[in-house]
PDB file of C-alpha atoms and ligand atoms in Angstrom:
ATOM      1  CA  MET A   1      15.575  25.823  17.411  1.00  0.00           C
ATOM      2  CA  ALA A   2      15.720  22.159  16.808  1.00  0.00           C
ATOM      3  CA  ALA A   3      12.760  21.220  18.880  1.00  0.00           C
ATOM      4  CA  LEU A   4      11.419  18.249  17.116  1.00  0.00           C
ATOM      5  CA  ALA A   5       8.168  17.255  18.643  1.00  0.00           C
ATOM      6  CA  VAL A   6       7.388  13.645  19.062  1.00  0.00           C
ATOM      7  CA  LEU A   7       4.878  12.868  16.469  1.00  0.00           C
ATOM      8  CA  GLY A   8       2.790  10.278  18.152  1.00  0.00           C
ATOM      9  CA  ALA A   9       1.042   7.423  16.574  1.00  0.00           C
ATOM     10  CA  ALA A  10      -0.905   9.027  13.842  1.00  0.00           C
ATOM     11  CA  ALA A  11      -4.614   8.897  13.650  1.00  0.00           C
ATOM     12  CA  ALA A  12      -5.936   5.642  14.855  1.00  0.00           C
ATOM     13  CA  CYS A  13      -9.034   5.350  12.817  1.00  0.00           C
ATOM     14  CA  GLY A  14     -12.368   4.292  14.055  1.00  0.00           C
ATOM     15  CA  GLY A  15     -13.669   2.585  17.091  1.00  0.00           C
ATOM     16  CA  ASP A  16     -11.433  -0.176  18.112  1.00  0.00           C
ATOM     17  CA  SER A  17     -12.087  -1.811  21.388  1.00  0.00           C
ATOM     18  CA  ALA A  18     -10.507   0.056  24.202  1.00  0.00           C
ATOM     19  CA  SER A  19      -7.512  -2.069  24.900  1.00  0.00           C
ATOM     20  CA  THR A  20      -5.241   0.847  24.457  1.00  0.00           C
ATOM     21  CA  VAL A  21      -2.188   1.108  26.565  1.00  0.00           C
ATOM     22  CA  SER A  22      -1.886   4.814  26.689  1.00  0.00           C
ATOM     23  CA  PRO A  23       1.572   6.187  27.157  1.00  0.00           C
ATOM     24  CA  THR A  24       1.909   9.317  29.172  1.00  0.00           C
ATOM     25  CA  ILE A  25       2.985  11.452  26.323  1.00  0.00           C
ATOM     26  CA  SER A  26       0.805  14.381  25.559  1.00  0.00           C
ATOM     27  CA  VAL A  27       1.604  16.107  22.368  1.00  0.00           C
ATOM     28  CA  LYS A  28       0.296  19.588  22.501  1.00  0.00           C
ATOM     29  CA  GLY A  29       0.137  22.389  20.112  1.00  0.00           C
ATOM     30  CA  GLY A  30       3.028  23.238  17.938  1.00  0.00           C
ATOM     31  CA  ALA A  31       3.277  23.362  14.251  1.00  0.00           C
ATOM     32  CA  ALA A  32       2.780  19.970  12.815  1.00  0.00           C
ATOM     33  CA  VAL A  33       5.725  19.118  10.678  1.00  0.00           C
ATOM     34  CA  SER A  34       4.065  17.304   7.897  1.00  0.00           C
ATOM     35  CA  ALA A  35       5.555  15.603   4.959  1.00  0.00           C
ATOM     36  CA  PRO A  36       6.956  17.997   2.409  1.00  0.00           C
ATOM     37  CA  SER A  37       4.579  17.020  -0.267  1.00  0.00           C
ATOM     38  CA  ASP A  38       3.389  18.818  -3.270  1.00  0.00           C
ATOM     39  CA  SER A  39       0.450  20.889  -2.339  1.00  0.00           C
ATOM     40  CA  GLY A  40      -2.858  20.596  -3.986  1.00  0.00           C
ATOM     41  CA  SER A  41      -2.836  17.023  -5.114  1.00  0.00           C
ATOM     42  CA  ALA A  42      -5.166  14.891  -3.135  1.00  0.00           C
ATOM     43  CA  PRO A  43      -3.871  11.524  -2.129  1.00  0.00           C
ATOM     44  CA  THR A  44      -4.996   8.673  -4.254  1.00  0.00           C
ATOM     45  CA  SER A  45      -6.136   5.579  -2.572  1.00  0.00           C
ATOM     46  CA  LEU A  46      -7.040   2.279  -4.062  1.00  0.00           C
ATOM     47  CA  LYS A  47      -9.011  -0.576  -2.634  1.00  0.00           C
ATOM     48  CA  ILE A  48      -8.040  -3.997  -3.781  1.00  0.00           C
ATOM     49  CA  THR A  49      -9.563  -7.253  -2.712  1.00  0.00           C
ATOM     50  CA  LEU A  50      -7.414 -10.337  -2.508  1.00  0.00           C
ATOM     51  CA  LYS A  51      -9.289 -13.427  -3.503  1.00  0.00           C
ATOM     52  CA  ASP A  52      -8.303 -17.028  -4.172  1.00  0.00           C
ATOM     53  CA  ASN A  53      -6.263 -16.469  -6.366  1.00  0.00           C
ATOM     54  CA  VAL A  54      -6.970 -13.222  -8.076  1.00  0.00           C
ATOM     55  CA  TYR A  55      -6.857  -9.499  -7.427  1.00  0.00           C
ATOM     56  CA  ASP A  56     -10.033  -7.522  -7.738  1.00  0.00           C
ATOM     57  CA  PRO A  57      -9.413  -5.324  -9.601  1.00  0.00           C
ATOM     58  CA  LYS A  58      -6.261  -6.635 -11.184  1.00  0.00           C
ATOM     59  CA  ASP A  59      -5.450  -3.852 -13.614  1.00  0.00           C
ATOM     60  CA  LEU A  60      -4.938  -0.487 -11.987  1.00  0.00           C
ATOM     61  CA  LYS A  61      -4.273   3.022 -13.148  1.00  0.00           C
ATOM     62  CA  VAL A  62      -2.456   5.599 -11.080  1.00  0.00           C
ATOM     63  CA  PRO A  63      -1.133   9.090 -11.721  1.00  0.00           C
ATOM     64  CA  VAL A  64       2.609   9.478 -12.028  1.00  0.00           C
ATOM     65  CA  GLY A  65       4.489  11.143  -9.186  1.00  0.00           C
ATOM     66  CA  GLN A  66       1.747  10.821  -6.663  1.00  0.00           C
ATOM     67  CA  THR A  67       1.656   8.880  -3.471  1.00  0.00           C
ATOM     68  CA  ILE A  68      -0.816   6.064  -3.708  1.00  0.00           C
ATOM     69  CA  THR A  69      -2.290   4.303  -0.746  1.00  0.00           C
ATOM     70  CA  PHE A  70      -3.067   0.669  -1.360  1.00  0.00           C
ATOM     71  CA  ASN A  71      -5.773  -0.721   0.881  1.00  0.00           C
ATOM     72  CA  LEU A  72      -5.869  -4.468   0.660  1.00  0.00           C
ATOM     73  CA  THR A  73      -8.421  -6.832   2.075  1.00  0.00           C
ATOM     74  CA  ASN A  74      -7.984 -10.553   1.978  1.00  0.00           C
ATOM     75  CA  ALA A  75     -11.422 -11.937   1.244  1.00  0.00           C
ATOM     76  CA  GLY A  76     -10.088 -15.339   0.363  1.00  0.00           C
ATOM     77  CA  THR A  77      -9.333 -18.403   2.380  1.00  0.00           C
ATOM     78  CA  ALA A  78      -5.639 -18.549   1.580  1.00  0.00           C
ATOM     79  CA  ILE A  79      -2.864 -16.199   2.508  1.00  0.00           C
ATOM     80  CA  HIS A  80      -1.944 -13.585  -0.056  1.00  0.00           C
ATOM     81  CA  ASN A  81       0.086 -10.476  -0.503  1.00  0.00           C
ATOM     82  CA  MET A  82       0.808  -7.784  -3.042  1.00  0.00           C
ATOM     83  CA  HIS A  83       4.293  -7.351  -4.344  1.00  0.00           C
ATOM     84  CA  ILE A  84       4.846  -4.587  -6.867  1.00  0.00           C
ATOM     85  CA  LEU A  85       7.751  -5.349  -9.148  1.00  0.00           C
ATOM     86  CA  SER A  86       9.010  -1.850  -9.726  1.00  0.00           C
ATOM     87  CA  GLN A  87      12.685  -2.377  -9.048  1.00  0.00           C
ATOM     88  CA  SER A  88      13.769  -1.868 -12.623  1.00  0.00           C
ATOM     89  CA  THR A  89      11.916   1.390 -13.156  1.00  0.00           C
ATOM     90  CA  GLU A  90      11.709   2.879  -9.677  1.00  0.00           C
ATOM     91  CA  GLY A  91      14.784   1.456  -8.042  1.00  0.00           C
ATOM     92  CA  ARG A  92      12.766  -0.472  -5.531  1.00  0.00           C
ATOM     93  CA  ASP A  93       9.818  -2.731  -5.127  1.00  0.00           C
ATOM     94  CA  PHE A  94       6.786  -1.911  -3.037  1.00  0.00           C
ATOM     95  CA  GLN A  95       4.785  -4.413  -1.131  1.00  0.00           C
ATOM     96  CA  SER A  96       2.179  -5.144   1.432  1.00  0.00           C
ATOM     97  CA  GLU A  97       2.892  -7.127   4.516  1.00  0.00           C
ATOM     98  CA  LEU A  98       4.545 -10.314   3.425  1.00  0.00           C
ATOM     99  CA  THR A  99       1.584 -12.322   4.576  1.00  0.00           C
ATOM    100  CA  VAL A 100      -1.965 -11.071   4.618  1.00  0.00           C
ATOM    101  CA  THR A 101      -4.025 -13.754   6.240  1.00  0.00           C
ATOM    102  CA  PRO A 102      -7.699 -14.387   5.447  1.00  0.00           C
ATOM    103  CA  GLY A 103      -9.955 -11.644   6.728  1.00  0.00           C
ATOM    104  CA  LYS A 104      -7.093  -9.269   7.318  1.00  0.00           C
ATOM    105  CA  THR A 105      -6.262  -5.970   5.752  1.00  0.00           C
ATOM    106  CA  SER A 106      -2.958  -4.463   4.821  1.00  0.00           C
ATOM    107  CA  LYS A 107      -2.145  -0.952   3.836  1.00  0.00           C
ATOM    108  CA  PHE A 108       0.940   0.539   2.246  1.00  0.00           C
ATOM    109  CA  THR A 109       1.907   3.441   0.090  1.00  0.00           C
ATOM    110  CA  ALA A 110       3.883   3.706  -3.077  1.00  0.00           C
ATOM    111  CA  LYS A 111       4.882   6.416  -5.469  1.00  0.00           C
ATOM    112  CA  PHE A 112       5.841   5.918  -9.077  1.00  0.00           C
ATOM    113  CA  ASN A 113       7.927   8.518 -10.805  1.00  0.00           C
ATOM    114  CA  LYS A 114       8.025   6.981 -14.226  1.00  0.00           C
ATOM    115  CA  LYS A 115       5.172   6.374 -16.572  1.00  0.00           C
ATOM    116  CA  GLY A 116       4.735   2.885 -17.803  1.00  0.00           C
ATOM    117  CA  LEU A 117       3.299  -0.460 -16.970  1.00  0.00           C
ATOM    118  CA  ILE A 118       4.367  -2.176 -13.773  1.00  0.00           C
ATOM    119  CA  LYS A 119       3.500  -5.707 -12.816  1.00  0.00           C
ATOM    120  CA  PHE A 120       2.565  -6.912  -9.411  1.00  0.00           C
ATOM    121  CA  GLN A 121       2.049 -10.342  -7.992  1.00  0.00           C
ATOM    122  CA  CYS A 122       1.110 -12.389  -5.016  1.00  0.00           C
ATOM    123  CA  ASP A 123       4.309 -14.115  -4.006  1.00  0.00           C
ATOM    124  CA  PHE A 124       2.376 -17.185  -2.971  1.00  0.00           C
ATOM    125  CA  HIS A 125       0.422 -17.618  -6.170  1.00  0.00           C
ATOM    126  CA  VAL A 126       2.640 -16.709  -9.062  1.00  0.00           C
ATOM    127  CA  PRO A 127       1.888 -16.874 -11.912  1.00  0.00           C
ATOM    128  CA  ASP A 128      -1.851 -17.061 -11.354  1.00  0.00           C
ATOM    129  CA  MET A 129      -2.298 -14.122  -9.078  1.00  0.00           C
ATOM    130  CA  VAL A 130      -0.858 -11.169 -10.920  1.00  0.00           C
ATOM    131  CA  GLY A 131      -1.889  -7.740 -12.088  1.00  0.00           C
ATOM    132  CA  THR A 132      -0.657  -4.532 -13.611  1.00  0.00           C
ATOM    133  CA  ILE A 133      -0.394  -0.902 -12.660  1.00  0.00           C
ATOM    134  CA  SER A 134      -0.495   1.616 -15.436  1.00  0.00           C
ATOM    135  CA  VAL A 135       1.337   4.744 -14.344  1.00  0.00           C
ATOM    136  CA  GLU A 136       0.067   7.650 -16.411  1.00  0.00           C
TER     137      GLU A 136
HETATM  138 CU1  LIG B 201      -2.233 -15.109  -3.352  1.00  0.00          CU
END
């Protein structure tokens, strides 16, 4: 039984204006095949404001081994991003959209499997716009 249901666009939050082009796919019923995650640990989400040229907050703490959702808002007047320099410890970097323009938001997830201190930066404003993530 390899019936893999089409998992449609997940959860569009909130009331956007109704310019939706609705495809004629109706996903009905069926067991939702969700990510095989560890049960019981609530997702951690962080809100970070991008300013000119600083992160607020700039020093973060996250639990090890847990998926973290980064919710960025650019409240500045310049473009920014968030680039987590975790290649050496995690085997890869994590980052927001390459360019988060003023007034825009960007969301991404990351998971850190090693404890330690990881640096992140705005690629446009190194070395001024930097911060750290303490994985504990
Ligand atoms: Cu920046």
